[in-house]
PDB file of C-alpha atoms in Angstrom:
ATOM      1  CA  ASP X   1       9.957  16.831   3.106  1.00 54.00           C
ATOM      2  CA  THR X   2      11.586  13.568   4.004  1.00 77.00           C
ATOM      3  CA  GLY X   3       8.624  11.320   3.262  1.00 92.00           C
ATOM      4  CA  VAL X   4       7.002   8.781   5.567  1.00 95.00           C
ATOM      5  CA  SER X   5       9.403   7.121   7.989  1.00 96.00           C
ATOM      6  CA  GLN X   6       8.945   4.008  10.096  1.00 97.00           C
ATOM      7  CA  ASN X   7      10.923   2.583  12.977  1.00 97.00           C
ATOM      8  CA  PRO X   8      12.236   0.051  13.539  1.00 97.00           C
ATOM      9  CA  ARG X   9      12.746  -1.379  10.057  1.00 96.00           C
ATOM     10  CA  HIS X  10      13.043  -4.900  11.397  1.00 96.00           C
ATOM     11  CA  LYS X  11      11.861  -6.485  14.618  1.00 97.00           C
ATOM     12  CA  ILE X  12      12.399 -10.046  15.771  1.00 98.00           C
ATOM     13  CA  THR X  13      10.544 -11.086  18.881  1.00 98.00           C
ATOM     14  CA  LYS X  14       9.505 -14.178  20.734  1.00 97.00           C
ATOM     15  CA  ARG X  15       5.928 -15.314  20.848  1.00 97.00           C
ATOM     16  CA  GLY X  16       4.045 -13.690  23.702  1.00 97.00           C
ATOM     17  CA  GLN X  17       6.122 -10.514  23.789  1.00 98.00           C
ATOM     18  CA  ASN X  18       4.723  -7.045  23.130  1.00 98.00           C
ATOM     19  CA  VAL X  19       6.061  -4.900  20.295  1.00 98.00           C
ATOM     20  CA  THR X  20       5.531  -1.279  19.295  1.00 98.00           C
ATOM     21  CA  PHE X  21       6.140   0.329  15.923  1.00 98.00           C
ATOM     22  CA  ARG X  22       6.324   4.020  15.122  1.00 98.00           C
ATOM     23  CA  CYS X  23       5.289   5.910  11.993  1.00 98.00           C
ATOM     24  CA  ASP X  24       6.126   9.528  11.201  1.00 97.00           C
ATOM     25  CA  PRO X  25       3.960  10.784   8.315  1.00 96.00           C
ATOM     26  CA  ILE X  26       4.674  13.601   5.906  1.00 93.00           C
ATOM     27  CA  SER X  27       4.384  16.654   8.110  1.00 91.00           C
ATOM     28  CA  GLU X  28       1.334  18.379   6.610  1.00 88.00           C
ATOM     29  CA  HIS X  29      -0.660  15.178   6.098  1.00 91.00           C
ATOM     30  CA  ASN X  30      -3.828  14.794   8.168  1.00 91.00           C
ATOM     31  CA  ARG X  31      -4.586  11.192   7.279  1.00 92.00           C
ATOM     32  CA  LEU X  32      -2.474   8.291   8.505  1.00 95.00           C
ATOM     33  CA  TYR X  33      -3.078   4.658   7.587  1.00 95.00           C
ATOM     34  CA  TRP X  34      -1.730   1.315   8.802  1.00 97.00           C
ATOM     35  CA  TYR X  35      -1.615  -1.744   6.556  1.00 96.00           C
ATOM     36  CA  ARG X  36      -0.266  -5.255   6.955  1.00 96.00           C
ATOM     37  CA  GLN X  37       1.341  -7.227   4.162  1.00 95.00           C
ATOM     38  CA  THR X  38       2.172 -10.921   4.192  1.00 94.00           C
ATOM     39  CA  LEU X  39       4.426 -12.645   1.697  1.00 89.00           C
ATOM     40  CA  GLY X  40       2.997 -12.777  -1.800  1.00 88.00           C
ATOM     41  CA  GLN X  41      -0.025 -10.651  -0.964  1.00 91.00           C
ATOM     42  CA  GLY X  42      -0.985  -7.039  -1.379  1.00 93.00           C
ATOM     43  CA  PRO X  43      -1.251  -4.821   1.700  1.00 94.00           C
ATOM     44  CA  GLU X  44      -4.401  -5.165   3.817  1.00 94.00           C
ATOM     45  CA  PHE X  45      -5.961  -2.197   5.555  1.00 93.00           C
ATOM     46  CA  LEU X  46      -5.817  -2.190   9.355  1.00 95.00           C
ATOM     47  CA  THR X  47      -6.847   1.265  10.563  1.00 95.00           C
ATOM     48  CA  TYR X  48      -6.695   4.956   9.785  1.00 93.00           C
ATOM     49  CA  PHE X  49      -6.608   8.315  11.557  1.00 94.00           C
ATOM     50  CA  GLN X  50      -7.841  11.764  10.662  1.00 92.00           C
ATOM     51  CA  ASN X  51      -5.574  13.954  12.783  1.00 92.00           C
ATOM     52  CA  GLU X  52      -5.702  12.296  16.228  1.00 93.00           C
ATOM     53  CA  ALA X  53      -9.058  10.571  15.744  1.00 93.00           C
ATOM     54  CA  GLN X  54      -9.074   6.885  14.831  1.00 92.00           C
ATOM     55  CA  LEU X  55     -11.955   6.680  12.364  1.00 90.00           C
ATOM     56  CA  GLU X  56     -12.000   3.057  11.295  1.00 89.00           C
ATOM     57  CA  LYS X  57     -10.557  -0.280  12.324  1.00 90.00           C
ATOM     58  CA  SER X  58     -10.526  -3.415  10.222  1.00 89.00           C
ATOM     59  CA  ARG X  59     -11.799  -6.699  11.568  1.00 87.00           C
ATOM     60  CA  LEU X  60      -8.206  -7.853  11.043  1.00 83.00           C
ATOM     61  CA  LEU X  61      -7.264  -5.690  14.018  1.00 86.00           C
ATOM     62  CA  SER X  62      -7.865  -7.980  16.965  1.00 88.00           C
ATOM     63  CA  ASP X  63      -8.007  -6.720  20.540  1.00 92.00           C
ATOM     64  CA  ARG X  64      -4.287  -7.462  20.842  1.00 96.00           C
ATOM     65  CA  PHE X  65      -3.613  -4.593  18.445  1.00 96.00           C
ATOM     66  CA  SER X  66      -3.866  -0.947  19.389  1.00 96.00           C
ATOM     67  CA  ALA X  67      -2.946   2.151  17.432  1.00 96.00           C
ATOM     68  CA  GLU X  68      -2.638   5.721  18.576  1.00 96.00           C
ATOM     69  CA  ARG X  69      -1.895   9.104  17.112  1.00 96.00           C
ATOM     70  CA  PRO X  70      -1.957  11.256  20.240  1.00 91.00           C
ATOM     71  CA  LYS X  71      -1.047  14.661  18.822  1.00 88.00           C
ATOM     72  CA  GLY X  72      -2.136  14.127  15.262  1.00 86.00           C
ATOM     73  CA  SER X  73       1.434  13.725  14.121  1.00 92.00           C
ATOM     74  CA  PHE X  74       3.299  10.429  14.593  1.00 96.00           C
ATOM     75  CA  SER X  75       1.470   7.180  15.246  1.00 98.00           C
ATOM     76  CA  THR X  76       2.277   3.991  17.111  1.00 98.00           C
ATOM     77  CA  LEU X  77       1.007   0.488  16.517  1.00 98.00           C
ATOM     78  CA  GLU X  78       1.327  -1.901  19.445  1.00 97.00           C
ATOM     79  CA  ILE X  79       0.828  -5.642  19.303  1.00 97.00           C
ATOM     80  CA  GLN X  80       0.411  -7.402  22.628  1.00 97.00           C
ATOM     81  CA  ARG X  81       1.124 -11.084  23.234  1.00 97.00           C
ATOM     82  CA  THR X  82       2.486 -11.583  19.735  1.00 97.00           C
ATOM     83  CA  GLU X  83       1.680 -14.755  17.828  1.00 96.00           C
ATOM     84  CA  GLN X  84       3.527 -16.346  14.921  1.00 96.00           C
ATOM     85  CA  GLY X  85       0.649 -15.348  12.667  1.00 95.00           C
ATOM     86  CA  ASP X  86       1.485 -11.702  13.349  1.00 96.00           C
ATOM     87  CA  SER X  87       4.685 -12.053  11.329  1.00 97.00           C
ATOM     88  CA  ALA X  88       4.313  -9.648   8.420  1.00 96.00           C
ATOM     89  CA  MET X  89       5.399  -6.317   7.022  1.00 97.00           C
ATOM     90  CA  TYR X  90       3.564  -3.444   8.722  1.00 97.00           C
ATOM     91  CA  LEU X  91       3.218  -0.463   6.442  1.00 97.00           C
ATOM     92  CA  CYS X  92       2.255   3.077   7.279  1.00 97.00           C
ATOM     93  CA  ALA X  93       0.952   5.595   4.765  1.00 95.00           C
ATOM     94  CA  SER X  94      -0.198   9.198   4.883  1.00 94.00           C
ATOM     95  CA  SER X  95      -2.217  11.526   2.712  1.00 91.00           C
ATOM     96  CA  LEU X  96      -3.186  15.170   2.769  1.00 86.00           C
ATOM     97  CA  ALA X  97      -6.874  14.424   3.303  1.00 77.00           C
ATOM     98  CA  GLY X  98      -9.522  11.843   2.607  1.00 64.00           C
ATOM     99  CA  GLY X  99     -11.139  11.148  -0.721  1.00 59.00           C
ATOM    100  CA  ALA X 100      -9.848   9.660  -3.904  1.00 55.00           C
ATOM    101  CA  ARG X 101      -8.265  12.937  -5.030  1.00 68.00           C
ATOM    102  CA  TYR X 102      -5.295  12.576  -2.716  1.00 78.00           C
ATOM    103  CA  GLU X 103      -2.265  10.410  -3.215  1.00 85.00           C
ATOM    104  CA  GLN X 104      -1.308   8.056  -0.434  1.00 88.00           C
ATOM    105  CA  PHE X 105       2.428   7.806   0.297  1.00 91.00           C
ATOM    106  CA  PHE X 106       3.918   4.808   2.023  1.00 94.00           C
ATOM    107  CA  GLY X 107       6.824   4.373   4.386  1.00 96.00           C
ATOM    108  CA  PRO X 108       9.480   1.651   4.076  1.00 95.00           C
ATOM    109  CA  GLY X 109       7.646  -0.653   6.483  1.00 96.00           C
ATOM    110  CA  THR X 110       8.535  -2.557   9.626  1.00 97.00           C
ATOM    111  CA  ARG X 111       9.146  -6.256   9.110  1.00 97.00           C
ATOM    112  CA  LEU X 112       8.049  -8.260  12.139  1.00 97.00           C
ATOM    113  CA  THR X 113       9.209 -11.814  12.729  1.00 97.00           C
ATOM    114  CA  VAL X 114       7.669 -13.691  15.635  1.00 98.00           C
ATOM    115  CA  LEU X 115       9.635 -16.779  16.662  1.00 96.00           C
TER     116      LEU X 115
ATOM    117  CA  SER D   1     -16.753  -6.289  -0.716  1.00 72.00           C
ATOM    118  CA  GLN D   2     -14.585  -5.004  -3.504  1.00 73.00           C
ATOM    119  CA  GLU D   3     -11.849  -7.201  -4.935  1.00 87.00           C
ATOM    120  CA  LEU D   4      -9.016  -6.414  -7.296  1.00 92.00           C
ATOM    121  CA  GLU D   5      -7.521  -9.004  -9.604  1.00 94.00           C
ATOM    122  CA  GLN D   6      -4.190  -8.439 -11.297  1.00 96.00           C
ATOM    123  CA  SER D   7      -2.867 -10.231 -14.338  1.00 96.00           C
ATOM    124  CA  PRO D   8      -0.470 -11.662 -15.029  1.00 97.00           C
ATOM    125  CA  GLN D   9       0.753 -12.758 -11.602  1.00 96.00           C
ATOM    126  CA  SER D  10       4.322 -12.738 -12.866  1.00 96.00           C
ATOM    127  CA  LEU D  11       6.105 -11.665 -16.000  1.00 96.00           C
ATOM    128  CA  ILE D  12       9.601 -12.093 -17.411  1.00 97.00           C
ATOM    129  CA  VAL D  13      10.561  -9.874 -20.338  1.00 97.00           C
ATOM    130  CA  GLN D  14      13.724  -9.122 -22.251  1.00 97.00           C
ATOM    131  CA  GLU D  15      15.165  -5.656 -21.788  1.00 97.00           C
ATOM    132  CA  GLY D  16      13.731  -3.290 -24.358  1.00 97.00           C
ATOM    133  CA  LYS D  17      10.394  -5.086 -24.709  1.00 97.00           C
ATOM    134  CA  ASN D  18       7.027  -3.546 -23.950  1.00 98.00           C
ATOM    135  CA  LEU D  19       4.636  -5.030 -21.419  1.00 98.00           C
ATOM    136  CA  THR D  20       1.172  -4.512 -19.952  1.00 98.00           C
ATOM    137  CA  ILE D  21      -0.210  -5.318 -16.517  1.00 98.00           C
ATOM    138  CA  ASN D  22      -3.957  -5.338 -15.915  1.00 97.00           C
ATOM    139  CA  CYS D  23      -6.041  -4.649 -12.831  1.00 96.00           C
ATOM    140  CA  THR D  24      -9.744  -5.554 -12.787  1.00 94.00           C
ATOM    141  CA  SER D  25     -12.158  -4.544 -10.086  1.00 91.00           C
ATOM    142  CA  SER D  26     -15.372  -6.265  -9.042  1.00 88.00           C
ATOM    143  CA  LYS D  27     -16.955  -2.829  -8.455  1.00 84.00           C
ATOM    144  CA  THR D  28     -16.710   0.720  -9.758  1.00 81.00           C
ATOM    145  CA  LEU D  29     -13.417   2.374  -8.935  1.00 79.00           C
ATOM    146  CA  TYR D  30     -13.456   5.816  -7.349  1.00 78.00           C
ATOM    147  CA  GLY D  31      -9.704   6.093  -7.407  1.00 83.00           C
ATOM    148  CA  LEU D  32      -7.124   3.693  -8.781  1.00 89.00           C
ATOM    149  CA  TYR D  33      -3.538   3.811  -7.596  1.00 92.00           C
ATOM    150  CA  TRP D  34      -0.485   2.124  -9.045  1.00 96.00           C
ATOM    151  CA  TYR D  35       2.510   1.405  -6.839  1.00 96.00           C
ATOM    152  CA  LYS D  36       5.831  -0.331  -7.317  1.00 97.00           C
ATOM    153  CA  GLN D  37       7.470  -2.353  -4.568  1.00 95.00           C
ATOM    154  CA  LYS D  38      10.943  -3.772  -4.333  1.00 92.00           C
ATOM    155  CA  TYR D  39      11.129  -7.005  -2.359  1.00 83.00           C
ATOM    156  CA  GLY D  40      11.023  -6.306   1.379  1.00 81.00           C
ATOM    157  CA  GLU D  41      10.557  -2.571   0.959  1.00 88.00           C
ATOM    158  CA  GLY D  42       7.750  -0.047   1.029  1.00 90.00           C
ATOM    159  CA  LEU D  43       5.502   1.005  -1.837  1.00 94.00           C
ATOM    160  CA  ILE D  44       6.566   3.693  -4.266  1.00 94.00           C
ATOM    161  CA  PHE D  45       3.701   5.779  -5.640  1.00 92.00           C
ATOM    162  CA  LEU D  46       3.535   5.758  -9.433  1.00 94.00           C
ATOM    163  CA  MET D  47       0.215   7.226 -10.528  1.00 91.00           C
ATOM    164  CA  MET D  48      -3.367   7.843  -9.494  1.00 91.00           C
ATOM    165  CA  LEU D  49      -6.350   7.756 -11.850  1.00 90.00           C
ATOM    166  CA  GLN D  50      -9.824   8.990 -11.053  1.00 85.00           C
ATOM    167  CA  LYS D  51     -11.831   9.705 -14.145  1.00 85.00           C
ATOM    168  CA  GLY D  52     -13.121   7.175 -16.623  1.00 85.00           C
ATOM    169  CA  GLY D  53     -10.948   7.253 -19.725  1.00 89.00           C
ATOM    170  CA  GLU D  54      -8.125   8.995 -17.883  1.00 92.00           C
ATOM    171  CA  GLU D  55      -4.579   8.275 -18.967  1.00 95.00           C
ATOM    172  CA  LYS D  56      -1.363   9.364 -17.271  1.00 95.00           C
ATOM    173  CA  SER D  57       2.268   8.893 -18.181  1.00 95.00           C
ATOM    174  CA  HIS D  58       5.513   9.201 -16.316  1.00 89.00           C
ATOM    175  CA  GLU D  59       8.744   8.504 -18.134  1.00 90.00           C
ATOM    176  CA  LYS D  60       8.143   5.146 -19.845  1.00 95.00           C
ATOM    177  CA  ILE D  61       5.131   4.104 -17.785  1.00 97.00           C
ATOM    178  CA  THR D  62       1.542   4.808 -18.879  1.00 97.00           C
ATOM    179  CA  ALA D  63      -1.567   3.976 -16.891  1.00 97.00           C
ATOM    180  CA  LYS D  64      -5.157   4.070 -18.116  1.00 95.00           C
ATOM    181  CA  LEU D  65      -8.543   3.760 -16.434  1.00 92.00           C
ATOM    182  CA  ASP D  66     -11.296   2.471 -18.666  1.00 89.00           C
ATOM    183  CA  GLU D  67     -14.532   4.365 -19.271  1.00 78.00           C
ATOM    184  CA  LYS D  68     -16.562   2.160 -16.992  1.00 84.00           C
ATOM    185  CA  LYS D  69     -13.980   2.613 -14.235  1.00 77.00           C
ATOM    186  CA  GLN D  70     -13.630  -1.062 -13.480  1.00 89.00           C
ATOM    187  CA  GLN D  71     -10.344  -1.849 -15.136  1.00 93.00           C
ATOM    188  CA  SER D  72      -6.934  -0.247 -15.349  1.00 95.00           C
ATOM    189  CA  SER D  73      -3.826  -1.108 -17.286  1.00 96.00           C
ATOM    190  CA  LEU D  74      -0.189  -0.220 -16.725  1.00 98.00           C
ATOM    191  CA  HIS D  75       2.022  -0.210 -19.791  1.00 98.00           C
ATOM    192  CA  ILE D  76       5.806  -0.047 -19.755  1.00 98.00           C
ATOM    193  CA  THR D  77       7.587   0.879 -22.950  1.00 97.00           C
ATOM    194  CA  ALA D  78      11.123  -0.312 -23.696  1.00 97.00           C
ATOM    195  CA  SER D  79      11.554  -2.036 -20.335  1.00 97.00           C
ATOM    196  CA  GLN D  80      14.792  -1.700 -18.380  1.00 96.00           C
ATOM    197  CA  PRO D  81      16.211  -3.714 -15.476  1.00 95.00           C
ATOM    198  CA  SER D  82      15.284  -0.773 -13.203  1.00 95.00           C
ATOM    199  CA  HIS D  83      11.618  -1.517 -13.921  1.00 97.00           C
ATOM    200  CA  ALA D  84      11.872  -4.878 -12.151  1.00 97.00           C
ATOM    201  CA  GLY D  85       9.792  -5.283  -9.025  1.00 97.00           C
ATOM    202  CA  ILE D  86       6.262  -5.920  -7.841  1.00 96.00           C
ATOM    203  CA  TYR D  87       3.518  -3.741  -9.293  1.00 97.00           C
ATOM    204  CA  LEU D  88       0.441  -3.281  -7.154  1.00 97.00           C
ATOM    205  CA  CYS D  89      -2.857  -1.676  -7.984  1.00 96.00           C
ATOM    206  CA  GLY D  90      -4.889  -0.241  -5.141  1.00 93.00           C
ATOM    207  CA  ALA D  91      -8.417   1.110  -5.150  1.00 89.00           C
ATOM    208  CA  ASP D  92     -10.556   3.333  -3.035  1.00 80.00           C
ATOM    209  CA  GLY D  93     -13.870   1.544  -3.064  1.00 67.00           C
ATOM    210  CA  SER D  94     -15.915   4.274  -1.444  1.00 68.00           C
ATOM    211  CA  GLY D  95     -14.424   7.508  -2.700  1.00 60.00           C
ATOM    212  CA  ALA D  96     -14.507   8.890   0.818  1.00 65.00           C
ATOM    213  CA  THR D  97     -12.145   7.201   3.212  1.00 66.00           C
ATOM    214  CA  ASN D  98      -9.181   6.666   0.917  1.00 72.00           C
ATOM    215  CA  LYS D  99      -8.805   3.269   2.575  1.00 82.00           C
ATOM    216  CA  LEU D 100      -7.176   1.235  -0.148  1.00 89.00           C
ATOM    217  CA  ILE D 101      -7.852  -2.317  -1.239  1.00 90.00           C
ATOM    218  CA  PHE D 102      -4.969  -3.912  -3.111  1.00 94.00           C
ATOM    219  CA  GLY D 103      -4.541  -6.596  -5.706  1.00 92.00           C
ATOM    220  CA  THR D 104      -2.065  -9.400  -5.099  1.00 91.00           C
ATOM    221  CA  GLY D 105       0.557  -7.805  -7.302  1.00 95.00           C
ATOM    222  CA  THR D 106       2.431  -8.596 -10.500  1.00 97.00           C
ATOM    223  CA  LEU D 107       6.067  -9.623 -10.218  1.00 96.00           C
ATOM    224  CA  LEU D 108       8.092  -8.244 -13.108  1.00 97.00           C
ATOM    225  CA  ALA D 109      11.578  -9.442 -14.013  1.00 97.00           C
ATOM    226  CA  VAL D 110      13.536  -7.790 -16.816  1.00 97.00           C
ATOM    227  CA  GLN D 111      16.354  -9.796 -18.321  1.00 95.00           C
ATOM    228  CA  PRO D 112      19.343  -7.787 -19.634  1.00 91.00           C
TER     229      PRO D 112
END
């Protein structure tokens, strides 16, 4: 078990460009979460998947954001037409199942800088 | 909506001293998670508490959830420079989705 991995670790892009991040959860975990963290703040929930089904999306997730988990394994988060306000750390987490009984493990994050 | 408030916001202690970080929720907590984060990195899971009055320890770190399940504390005994970082509490407000709400974090510095 290698833990949750995320790629790339850093991404610098120009405003208006599209970017895509990848998350590979712990292999037996059914739940996969995306969070966003800005400097000096705690992570904020964006969306989560149960297997391949996207069950909830935060109001923070504008229509420029889309997330997928096509085979219930890895997930991608795409941001279209990036804006400077999208600059943040994007964190992925996974857990065995839903409910407060299960620990949620985080990846190292992808730091996005929009110039 | 549920909010988590952490105190203090930052803390500087001398190596070897004990310290406590608090996390207070505006609503009942169904699950309370403590994480540690190094600057610019991901979150490292420390402990999860579910039951009122529950207490867990790992090495020199002890976390408690009060009986009413609205406040948690994280206590570090005999702090070391390796304990430095940002401590975050996260809560599952519904007990079903495991979608976590986080506090703003406590920045801990340990002076040798």
